[in-house]
Short mmCIF file of C-alpha atoms in Angstrom, two decimals:
data_model
loop_
_atom_site.label_atom_id
_atom_site.label_comp_id
_atom_site.label_asym_id
_atom_site.label_seq_id
_atom_site.Cartn_x
_atom_site.Cartn_y
_atom_site.Cartn_z
CA MET A 1 117.01 140.05 143.22
CA ARG A 2 117.41 138.05 140.34
CA ARG A 3 115.44 141.18 138.84
CA LEU A 4 117.46 142.59 138.44
CA ASP A 5 120.02 140.39 137.27
CA PRO A 6 119.96 141.57 133.20
CA TYR A 7 120.87 145.49 134.86
CA LEU A 8 123.94 144.30 136.65
CA PRO A 9 126.16 145.39 133.46
CA VAL A 10 124.77 148.96 134.44
CA LEU A 11 126.88 148.77 137.31
CA GLY A 12 130.48 148.33 135.66
CA VAL A 13 129.34 151.64 134.29
CA ALA A 14 128.55 153.58 137.02
CA GLY A 15 131.10 152.16 139.11
CA LEU A 16 133.34 153.53 137.06
CA ILE A 17 132.22 156.14 136.27
CA LEU A 18 132.13 156.96 139.46
CA LEU A 19 135.97 156.11 140.10
CA TRP A 20 136.66 159.21 137.02
CA TYR A 21 134.70 161.34 139.41
CA ILE A 22 136.08 160.88 142.59
CA ALA A 23 139.46 160.35 140.16
CA VAL A 24 138.43 164.17 139.49
CA TRP A 25 137.50 165.94 142.44
CA THR A 26 140.58 164.08 144.67
CA GLN A 27 142.74 165.24 141.82
CA LEU A 28 143.83 161.80 142.28
CA VAL A 29 144.72 162.86 138.17
CA ASP A 30 146.64 166.81 136.85
CA PRO A 31 142.88 168.08 135.87
CA VAL A 32 144.04 169.39 132.94
CA LEU A 33 144.94 165.41 131.33
CA LEU A 34 141.85 164.43 132.85
CA PRO A 35 138.45 166.33 132.58
CA PRO A 36 135.55 165.45 134.83
CA PRO A 37 133.17 162.77 132.97
CA THR A 38 130.73 165.83 132.33
CA ASP A 39 132.95 167.85 130.35
CA THR A 40 133.49 165.07 128.20
CA PHE A 41 130.26 163.70 127.33
CA HIS A 42 129.19 166.98 125.99
CA ALA A 43 132.47 166.84 123.88
CA MET A 44 130.63 163.72 122.47
CA TRP A 45 127.70 165.25 123.05
CA THR A 46 128.35 168.83 120.28
CA GLY A 47 131.10 167.15 118.72
CA MET A 48 128.37 163.99 117.11
CA VAL A 49 125.35 166.54 116.81
CA SER A 50 126.67 169.55 115.39
CA GLY A 51 130.63 169.12 114.96
CA LYS A 52 132.98 167.55 113.21
CA LEU A 53 133.39 164.54 115.20
CA GLY A 54 129.96 162.81 113.31
CA SER A 55 131.88 162.69 110.08
CA ASP A 56 135.02 161.94 110.95
CA PHE A 57 133.13 158.88 112.28
CA PHE A 58 131.23 158.25 109.88
CA HIS A 59 134.17 158.69 107.23
CA THR A 60 135.87 155.66 109.65
CA VAL A 61 133.13 153.98 109.88
CA GLU A 62 133.41 153.78 105.77
CA ARG A 63 136.49 152.71 105.54
CA THR A 64 136.01 149.50 108.33
CA ILE A 65 133.17 148.46 106.23
CA TYR A 66 133.95 148.99 102.92
CA ALA A 67 138.10 147.14 104.37
CA THR A 68 135.24 144.34 105.84
CA ILE A 69 133.53 144.30 101.84
CA ILE A 70 136.30 143.04 100.26
CA ALA A 71 138.13 141.12 102.56
CA ALA A 72 135.00 138.70 103.00
CA ILE A 73 134.53 138.65 98.53
CA ILE A 74 137.88 137.85 98.29
CA ALA A 75 138.74 135.46 101.80
CA ILE A 76 135.30 133.75 102.02
CA PRO A 77 135.26 131.93 98.97
CA LEU A 78 138.68 131.07 99.00
CA GLY A 79 138.23 129.87 102.44
CA ILE A 80 136.49 126.80 100.87
CA PHE A 81 138.14 126.32 97.85
CA LEU A 82 141.17 125.47 100.12
CA GLY A 83 140.02 124.12 103.12
CA ALA A 84 136.55 121.73 101.16
CA SER A 85 140.71 120.18 99.80
CA GLU A 86 142.74 119.93 103.42
CA ARG A 87 145.82 119.06 101.18
CA LEU A 88 145.92 122.67 99.50
CA TYR A 89 145.32 123.56 102.40
CA ARG A 90 148.26 122.20 104.28
CA SER A 91 150.51 123.37 101.26
CA LEU A 92 149.45 127.08 102.21
CA GLU A 93 149.77 127.27 105.84
CA PHE A 94 152.59 128.16 106.60
CA VAL A 95 152.25 131.37 103.63
CA ILE A 96 148.52 131.86 105.44
CA ASP A 97 150.40 131.73 109.38
CA PHE A 98 153.17 133.26 108.80
CA PHE A 99 151.28 136.63 107.05
CA ARG A 100 148.26 136.79 109.91
CA SER A 101 151.50 136.81 112.27
CA THR A 102 152.17 139.85 110.68
CA PRO A 103 151.17 143.37 111.82
CA ALA A 104 149.51 144.88 109.00
CA SER A 105 151.09 148.00 110.46
CA ALA A 106 153.64 147.12 109.41
CA MET A 107 152.42 146.84 105.70
CA PHE A 108 151.56 150.31 105.05
CA PRO A 109 155.12 151.27 103.91
CA LEU A 110 154.79 149.21 101.12
CA PHE A 111 150.33 149.95 99.96
CA LEU A 112 151.92 153.47 100.39
CA VAL A 113 154.12 152.34 97.59
CA LEU A 114 151.82 150.63 95.76
CA PHE A 115 148.43 152.66 96.50
CA GLY A 116 150.12 155.82 97.46
CA VAL A 117 148.18 158.50 100.29
CA GLY A 118 144.84 157.74 100.63
CA ASP A 119 141.82 156.43 101.37
CA ARG A 120 143.27 153.31 98.99
CA THR A 121 146.43 152.55 101.34
CA LYS A 122 143.82 152.67 104.45
CA ILE A 123 141.22 150.35 102.73
CA SER A 124 143.46 147.75 101.30
CA VAL A 125 145.22 147.54 104.66
CA ALA A 126 142.77 146.60 106.35
CA ALA A 127 141.64 144.81 104.20
CA PHE A 128 144.56 142.42 103.39
CA GLY A 129 144.71 141.79 107.33
CA ALA A 130 141.11 140.95 107.63
CA ALA A 131 141.41 138.81 104.81
CA LEU A 132 143.71 136.83 106.05
CA VAL A 133 141.64 136.36 109.61
CA ILE A 134 138.06 135.55 107.83
CA LEU A 135 140.39 133.43 105.10
CA PHE A 136 142.23 131.03 108.08
CA ASN A 137 138.28 131.05 110.00
CA VAL A 138 136.26 129.92 106.94
CA ALA A 139 138.70 127.72 105.86
CA TYR A 140 138.69 125.42 109.92
CA GLY A 141 135.01 125.75 109.81
CA VAL A 142 134.92 123.63 106.01
CA MET A 143 137.29 122.20 107.10
CA ASN A 144 136.68 120.75 110.19
CA ALA A 145 132.39 120.38 108.96
CA ARG A 146 131.54 117.17 111.16
CA LYS A 147 132.29 114.19 109.85
CA THR A 148 128.51 112.08 110.52
CA ARG A 149 127.37 114.35 108.83
CA LEU A 150 128.64 114.23 105.28
CA LEU A 151 128.95 110.63 105.37
CA ALA A 152 125.14 110.95 105.49
CA ALA A 153 124.79 112.94 102.51
CA LYS A 154 126.84 110.65 100.80
CA VAL A 155 124.90 108.01 102.14
CA MET A 156 122.10 109.61 100.87
CA GLY A 157 123.55 109.92 97.20
CA ALA A 158 124.66 113.39 97.27
CA SER A 159 127.62 114.04 94.79
CA ARG A 160 130.40 115.46 96.06
CA LEU A 161 129.87 119.36 94.75
CA ARG A 162 126.70 118.94 96.15
CA ILE A 163 127.78 117.77 99.89
CA LEU A 164 130.12 121.16 99.18
CA MET A 165 126.78 123.69 98.77
CA ASP A 166 124.49 121.40 101.58
CA VAL A 167 126.68 120.68 103.85
CA MET A 168 129.67 122.53 104.25
CA LEU A 169 129.08 126.35 102.94
CA LEU A 170 126.89 125.50 105.96
CA GLU A 171 129.20 124.14 108.20
CA SER A 172 131.05 126.17 108.39
CA LEU A 173 129.00 128.84 109.15
CA PRO A 174 129.26 129.98 112.42
CA GLN A 175 133.38 129.51 112.21
CA THR A 176 133.50 132.14 109.18
CA PHE A 177 131.15 134.99 112.21
CA ILE A 178 133.78 133.62 113.79
CA GLY A 179 136.34 134.70 111.38
CA LEU A 180 133.79 137.86 110.41
CA ARG A 181 134.21 140.03 113.65
CA ASN A 182 137.18 139.46 114.27
CA GLY A 183 138.32 141.33 111.11
CA VAL A 184 135.61 143.75 111.15
CA SER A 185 137.57 144.16 114.51
CA LEU A 186 141.08 143.82 113.23
CA ALA A 187 139.83 146.11 110.36
CA LEU A 188 138.84 149.06 112.57
CA VAL A 189 142.10 149.12 114.27
CA ILE A 190 144.32 149.64 111.51
CA VAL A 191 141.97 151.80 109.98
CA VAL A 192 141.58 154.11 112.87
CA VAL A 193 146.22 152.99 113.01
CA ALA A 194 146.17 154.67 109.40
CA GLU A 195 144.19 157.69 109.73
CA MET A 196 147.03 159.09 112.41
CA PHE A 197 149.70 158.88 110.69
CA ILE A 198 149.37 158.42 107.03
CA GLY A 199 149.13 162.01 105.18
CA SER A 200 145.11 161.76 106.55
CA THR A 201 142.38 164.85 107.54
CA ASP A 202 139.78 162.84 108.27
CA GLY A 203 138.57 160.04 111.23
CA LEU A 204 137.88 158.79 114.15
CA GLY A 205 141.60 157.93 114.82
CA ASN A 206 142.74 162.02 112.63
CA ARG A 207 140.58 163.29 115.00
CA VAL A 208 141.99 161.90 118.13
CA PHE A 209 145.77 163.05 117.34
CA GLU A 210 144.52 166.13 116.71
CA ALA A 211 142.55 166.28 119.87
CA GLN A 212 145.83 165.73 121.42
CA GLN A 213 148.38 167.18 119.51
CA LEU A 214 145.95 170.53 120.89
CA PHE A 215 145.44 170.01 124.58
CA ALA A 216 142.00 169.89 123.64
CA MET A 217 141.45 166.78 126.46
CA PRO A 218 137.86 166.53 126.70
CA ASP A 219 137.53 166.37 122.70
CA MET A 220 140.14 163.59 122.65
CA TYR A 221 138.26 161.66 125.14
CA ALA A 222 134.90 162.26 123.14
CA ALA A 223 136.95 159.97 119.90
CA ILE A 224 138.26 157.96 121.70
CA PHE A 225 134.42 156.82 123.46
CA ALA A 226 133.31 157.19 119.82
CA ALA A 227 136.42 155.31 118.84
CA GLY A 228 134.30 152.10 121.29
CA ALA A 229 131.56 152.48 120.67
CA LEU A 230 132.27 151.28 117.04
CA GLY A 231 134.06 148.96 117.84
CA TYR A 232 131.59 147.17 120.43
CA GLY A 233 128.19 148.68 117.82
CA LEU A 234 130.12 146.70 114.73
CA ASN A 235 130.48 143.21 116.99
CA LEU A 236 126.94 143.49 117.70
CA LEU A 237 126.38 143.92 114.19
CA PHE A 238 127.34 140.87 113.68
CA LEU A 239 126.74 138.88 116.31
CA MET A 240 122.63 140.05 115.87
CA ILE A 241 123.20 138.51 111.88
CA GLU A 242 124.63 135.89 112.56
CA ARG A 243 121.61 134.99 115.19
CA ARG A 244 119.82 135.65 113.06
CA PHE A 245 120.45 133.75 109.84
CA VAL A 246 122.59 131.54 111.65
CA HIS A 247 120.48 129.52 113.79
CA TRP A 248 121.81 126.68 115.23
CA SER A 249 125.23 127.57 116.15
CA GLY A 250 125.99 126.60 119.28
CA LYS A 251 123.17 124.22 119.54
CA MET B 1 140.11 84.65 88.25
CA LEU B 2 138.51 86.53 90.83
CA ILE B 3 135.40 86.49 90.03
CA LYS B 4 135.05 82.93 89.22
CA ALA B 5 135.81 81.26 92.33
CA ALA B 6 133.62 85.07 93.29
CA ALA B 7 130.96 82.53 91.37
CA THR B 8 131.56 79.08 92.57
CA ILE B 9 131.35 80.20 96.02
CA ARG B 10 128.54 81.26 95.49
CA SER B 11 127.18 78.51 93.52
CA SER B 12 128.25 76.28 96.78
CA ALA B 13 126.63 78.84 99.24
CA GLY B 14 123.40 78.69 96.71
CA ALA B 15 122.71 75.38 97.20
CA ALA B 16 124.33 74.47 101.02
CA THR B 17 121.08 76.48 102.32
CA THR B 18 118.49 75.92 100.76
CA VAL B 19 116.33 77.57 103.50
CA ALA B 20 112.71 79.14 103.94
CA ALA B 21 113.27 82.98 102.97
CA PRO B 22 115.55 83.82 100.32
CA ALA B 23 118.25 85.45 100.92
CA HIS B 24 118.31 89.42 99.42
CA VAL B 25 122.20 90.18 99.89
CA THR B 26 124.88 87.82 99.13
CA ILE B 27 128.15 88.61 100.90
CA ARG B 28 130.78 86.45 99.36
CA GLY B 29 134.53 86.35 100.76
CA LEU B 30 134.41 89.60 102.26
CA SER B 31 138.51 91.51 102.93
CA LYS B 32 138.75 94.87 105.56
CA ARG B 33 142.17 95.06 107.43
CA PHE B 34 142.68 98.58 109.25
CA SER B 35 145.69 98.54 108.99
CA ASN B 36 147.38 94.97 111.74
CA THR B 37 144.15 94.40 112.59
CA THR B 38 141.65 92.06 110.35
CA ILE B 39 138.25 92.65 110.92
CA TYR B 40 136.84 90.42 108.24
CA ASP B 41 138.61 87.97 105.85
CA ASN B 42 136.79 85.38 103.57
CA PHE B 43 133.24 86.41 105.05
CA ASN B 44 130.73 85.07 104.10
CA LEU B 45 127.38 86.35 104.63
CA ASP B 46 123.04 86.27 103.08
CA ILE B 47 120.83 88.23 104.42
CA PRO B 48 117.57 87.11 103.74
CA ARG B 49 114.64 89.44 102.95
CA GLY B 50 111.53 90.77 104.50
CA LYS B 51 113.29 90.32 107.73
CA LEU B 52 114.79 91.53 110.45
CA VAL B 53 118.53 90.92 111.11
CA SER B 54 120.21 92.26 114.15
CA ILE B 55 124.05 91.84 114.94
CA PHE B 56 125.51 91.14 118.26
CA GLY B 57 129.12 90.13 118.56
CA PRO B 58 131.69 91.44 121.88
CA ASN B 59 133.46 94.63 121.01
CA GLY B 60 135.78 95.89 117.67
CA CYS B 61 134.62 92.89 116.67
CA GLY B 62 133.28 94.75 113.16
CA LYS B 63 129.48 94.92 113.80
CA SER B 64 129.31 98.80 112.71
CA THR B 65 132.05 97.99 110.27
CA LEU B 66 129.72 95.44 108.25
CA ILE B 67 126.25 97.03 107.87
CA ASN B 68 129.58 100.64 106.46
CA ILE B 69 130.38 98.35 103.85
CA VAL B 70 128.07 97.07 102.89
CA ALA B 71 125.97 100.60 102.73
CA GLY B 72 128.87 101.44 101.18
CA LEU B 73 130.56 103.96 103.48
CA ILE B 74 134.01 101.99 104.22
CA PRO B 75 135.41 100.18 101.01
CA ARG B 76 136.16 97.07 101.21
CA ASP B 77 139.60 95.17 100.26
CA ALA B 78 137.74 92.44 98.17
CA GLY B 79 135.11 90.77 97.96
CA GLU B 80 131.04 90.71 96.14
CA ILE B 81 128.54 92.56 98.25
CA LEU B 82 125.08 92.02 96.33
CA PHE B 83 121.67 92.72 96.60
CA ASP B 84 119.64 90.65 95.07
CA GLY B 85 121.82 90.76 93.01
CA LYS B 86 122.97 93.62 91.76
CA PRO B 87 125.61 96.28 93.33
CA LEU B 88 124.90 98.79 95.97
CA SER B 89 125.25 101.29 93.54
CA GLN B 90 121.70 100.34 91.86
CA ILE B 91 119.48 100.01 94.76
CA LYS B 92 117.70 101.81 96.94
CA PHE B 93 118.61 101.89 100.21
CA GLY B 94 118.45 103.73 104.12
CA TYR B 95 121.08 104.08 107.08
CA VAL B 96 120.03 105.27 110.32
CA PHE B 97 123.74 106.75 112.32
CA GLN B 98 124.11 106.39 116.48
CA ASN B 99 124.81 109.49 116.65
CA TYR B 100 121.85 111.28 114.73
CA ARG B 101 122.10 114.73 117.10
CA GLU B 102 125.39 115.19 114.28
CA ALA B 103 123.74 112.96 111.08
CA LEU B 104 120.58 115.86 110.94
CA PHE B 105 121.27 119.70 109.28
CA PRO B 106 119.75 121.11 112.30
CA TRP B 107 119.87 125.07 109.24
CA LEU B 108 116.74 122.34 107.88
CA ARG B 109 113.55 121.92 109.67
CA SER B 110 112.55 118.53 110.34
CA PHE B 111 110.18 117.95 107.27
CA GLU B 112 113.07 119.06 104.86
CA ASN B 113 115.61 117.01 106.23
CA ILE B 114 112.77 113.89 105.67
CA GLU B 115 112.52 115.02 102.09
CA TYR B 116 116.50 115.72 101.61
CA PRO B 117 117.70 112.74 99.50
CA LEU B 118 114.06 113.25 98.05
CA LYS B 119 115.81 116.37 96.72
CA LEU B 120 118.32 114.82 95.80
CA MET B 121 116.66 111.65 93.39
CA ARG B 122 114.95 115.81 91.73
CA MET B 123 111.94 114.94 93.13
CA PRO B 124 109.39 118.42 92.63
CA LYS B 125 108.41 119.62 95.58
CA SER B 126 104.98 119.13 95.74
CA GLU B 127 105.70 115.53 95.61
CA ARG B 128 107.76 115.57 98.55
CA ARG B 129 105.57 116.56 100.09
CA ALA B 130 103.04 114.52 99.59
CA ARG B 131 105.51 112.82 99.74
CA VAL B 132 106.58 112.67 103.25
CA GLU B 133 102.87 113.63 104.21
CA ARG B 134 102.23 110.46 103.37
CA LEU B 135 104.71 108.52 105.63
CA VAL B 136 104.43 110.83 108.57
CA ALA B 137 100.02 109.68 108.15
CA HIS B 138 101.86 105.85 107.35
CA LEU B 139 103.30 105.78 111.04
CA GLY B 140 101.34 108.01 113.25
CA VAL B 141 104.05 109.46 114.26
CA LYS B 142 103.03 112.93 116.23
CA ILE B 143 106.15 115.42 116.16
CA ASP B 144 106.01 119.09 114.83
CA LEU B 145 107.60 119.09 111.66
CA THR B 146 108.16 122.61 111.11
CA LYS B 147 110.63 122.80 114.21
CA TYR B 148 114.21 122.60 113.75
CA PRO B 149 115.77 119.19 114.64
CA TYR B 150 118.60 120.58 117.75
CA GLN B 151 114.47 121.73 119.52
CA LEU B 152 113.73 118.21 119.29
CA SER B 153 113.87 115.62 122.73
CA GLY B 154 116.82 112.80 121.09
CA GLY B 155 114.41 110.86 120.12
CA GLN B 156 112.06 112.47 117.47
CA GLN B 157 115.36 113.28 116.12
CA GLN B 158 116.01 110.28 115.83
CA LEU B 159 112.36 109.38 114.68
CA VAL B 160 112.92 111.77 112.40
CA SER B 161 116.39 110.56 111.05
CA ILE B 162 114.63 106.80 111.00
CA MET B 163 112.15 108.52 108.44
CA ARG B 164 114.54 110.22 106.18
CA ALA B 165 115.98 106.82 105.41
CA LEU B 166 112.54 105.61 104.77
CA VAL B 167 111.15 108.00 102.24
CA VAL B 168 113.63 107.50 99.49
CA GLU B 169 111.19 103.80 100.55
CA PRO B 170 114.14 101.61 100.13
CA GLU B 171 114.99 98.15 99.43
CA ILE B 172 116.66 97.73 103.26
CA LEU B 173 118.02 99.69 106.40
CA PHE B 174 120.31 99.85 108.02
CA LEU B 175 120.48 100.70 112.26
CA ASP B 176 123.92 101.35 113.91
CA GLU B 177 123.18 101.70 117.20
CA PRO B 178 120.26 103.93 116.36
CA PHE B 179 118.91 104.30 119.69
CA SER B 180 122.31 103.06 122.26
CA ALA B 181 122.52 107.60 122.72
CA LEU B 182 119.56 107.22 124.59
CA ASP B 183 117.75 107.34 127.08
CA TYR B 184 116.25 103.86 128.54
CA GLU B 185 112.71 105.48 128.86
CA MET B 186 113.44 106.77 124.98
CA THR B 187 115.00 103.21 123.58
CA LEU B 188 111.78 101.00 125.85
CA PHE B 189 109.76 103.78 123.55
CA MET B 190 111.76 104.29 120.02
CA ARG B 191 111.82 100.04 120.09
CA GLU B 192 108.08 99.77 119.92
CA GLN B 193 108.07 102.45 117.75
CA LEU B 194 110.81 100.95 114.95
CA GLN B 195 108.35 96.91 115.19
CA ARG B 196 105.33 99.19 114.00
CA ILE B 197 107.60 100.35 111.49
CA PHE B 198 108.94 97.44 110.31
CA MET B 199 105.47 96.01 110.62
CA GLU B 200 104.26 98.20 108.52
CA SER B 201 106.65 97.95 105.75
CA GLY B 202 108.55 95.00 105.52
CA THR B 203 111.58 96.29 104.83
CA THR B 204 114.45 94.14 104.90
CA THR B 205 116.55 95.87 107.90
CA VAL B 206 120.33 94.61 109.02
CA LEU B 207 120.17 96.20 113.16
CA VAL B 208 123.67 96.36 114.50
CA SER B 209 122.98 96.10 118.37
CA HIS B 210 125.68 96.29 121.77
CA ASP B 211 122.25 95.78 123.60
CA LEU B 212 121.08 92.05 123.58
CA GLU B 213 117.73 92.54 124.50
CA GLU B 214 116.33 94.67 121.87
CA ALA B 215 118.47 92.53 119.20
CA VAL B 216 117.10 89.50 120.35
CA TYR B 217 113.51 91.25 121.18
CA LEU B 218 113.73 92.79 117.30
CA ALA B 219 114.62 90.40 115.44
CA ASP B 220 114.07 87.51 112.79
CA ARG B 221 117.69 86.24 113.09
CA VAL B 222 120.57 87.67 114.99
CA LEU B 223 123.96 86.97 113.91
CA LEU B 224 126.27 87.06 116.55
CA LEU B 225 129.71 87.32 115.61
CA SER B 226 133.60 86.52 117.43
CA ARG B 227 136.40 88.40 117.25
CA HIS B 228 138.42 89.44 115.60
CA PRO B 229 139.00 88.25 112.02
CA ALA B 230 134.84 87.99 112.80
CA ARG B 231 134.03 84.54 112.02
CA ILE B 232 129.76 84.07 112.31
CA ALA B 233 130.06 82.37 115.73
CA ASP B 234 125.74 81.87 114.49
CA TYR B 235 122.88 82.57 112.73
CA VAL B 236 120.58 82.66 115.71
CA HIS B 237 116.83 82.69 114.04
CA TYR B 238 113.83 83.99 116.95
CA ASP B 239 110.18 83.28 115.25
CA THR B 240 108.12 84.93 117.90
CA PRO B 241 104.83 85.96 115.81
CA ARG B 242 104.73 90.09 116.02
CA PRO B 243 103.72 92.21 117.39
CA ARG B 244 106.21 91.67 120.63
CA ASN B 245 106.15 93.68 124.04
CA ASP B 246 106.71 92.98 127.69
CA ASP B 247 105.03 90.42 127.49
CA THR B 248 107.80 88.26 125.04
CA LEU B 249 110.62 89.23 127.34
CA SER B 250 109.77 86.17 129.83
CA GLN B 251 107.97 83.80 128.05
CA PRO B 252 110.25 81.25 127.56
CA ASP B 253 111.41 81.31 123.42
CA PHE B 254 112.12 84.44 124.44
CA VAL B 255 114.17 83.41 127.85
CA THR B 256 116.53 81.07 125.81
CA THR B 257 117.33 82.54 122.95
CA LYS B 258 118.58 85.44 124.86
CA ALA B 259 120.23 82.82 127.05
CA HIS B 260 121.72 80.96 124.43
CA CYS B 261 122.74 84.09 122.49
CA LEU B 262 124.04 85.25 126.07
CA ASP B 263 126.77 81.79 125.96
CA VAL B 264 127.73 81.13 122.16
CA PHE B 265 128.79 85.30 123.45
CA GLN B 266 131.08 85.10 126.42
CA GLN B 267 132.51 81.91 124.31
CA GLU B 268 133.49 84.20 122.37
CA VAL B 269 134.39 87.02 125.01
CA ARG B 270 136.79 84.16 126.40
CA ARG B 271 138.31 82.61 123.17
CA ALA B 272 140.60 85.89 123.86
#
């Protein structure tokens, strides 16, 4: 029986689809609001292959990746710098925590004024949100470097700079990847919301919103699933990069 | 003023201790406080050259603190510590931590860990490799050093730590309870490894131990410390020739030395 263990996650998916069919067949939910799974997957397939869904998916990926890259470029060096001096971080901790706790969506109007209606606003708000998450994690990763490891480097005669480059940086990598995974998830959330409401003409958020306005329910569910798959895929991608480069994580 | 005082202490101590083994490390007037606790107050000690000194004493008496101060990991409040008359900054030394898991670098392969101190000394890569290979051959170590530390057993990891400390050809080697995180079987094996390493290299070695049997078995001198502020309760000689083995543990001089150490230790524990 244990041989079947790797297939256990499939059970949950199959169960969900079964429940969905039962809800449709028994007309438990208004069929207009909940189309059968086949219609939804058909809409997803045609949308991705030949329809607008594919290009919307691509636009959302593009914005999310840009936002994450910008956030990482700003936040990683800054996080290392702040984390290396605990007193400096403590003096900025409240500011960072405050803006990290501020819903990034509340910043849209401000960024609209700064960057106008367009991709720059969507990407910069998402980058802002992601950057604070990454910054916080990198700084903590550096600050929580194992004391013994730092002492070991010091006792071997490493300078402060060498300790930073050879030990602290690598010690902070596992935590940095946690920050990147959380950052990319948050960036995706912000990008999708921005695509819904800020004068957008494309992107998954726009697709979901438009399908709902037109009452094209299979299209709407298809776009939601596409967004879900994207979020899951991005997380998986960063996990795979982490396993490859931070092989010692958790060991 | 302070220098003059230290100098007089040194000369008087020099006159008093006319023993066979010349002092390698001289500790004079060492003082150290942690908040309200005085760990060392005007503490003096000589560590003989080419000998293995074990440090043993009641819990919290400052065994580890002593080698941490001598190795420069913790600053001292007062006093002078010299190695052949030179300060720590002018000598090469090795230090082995109790917690090998946190002392090794998990992102480096084992041989890269060992050669890291040579890298800090800006030794070229080919020379570093040759030096590590020489050390491995010299010690007869049979570990796959291309593995990462977390792929090795605890004992193997600690052996890698010890090799990292030895690769710089140190004048003195410090070990802070190096085997206390290992199981008993591995501890016995590592004892033999350390004995062999010491016999091969003849490096002055200071071992902090919480296991009296181990402390005596490995030592030329056993330093017994009192409760803090730490004094030298006794500085016992144990001269049985090496290699020592399991039979050593039941020989009369081992038994009496260990019994004497235990006696001194018990007196110090009861004193509180």
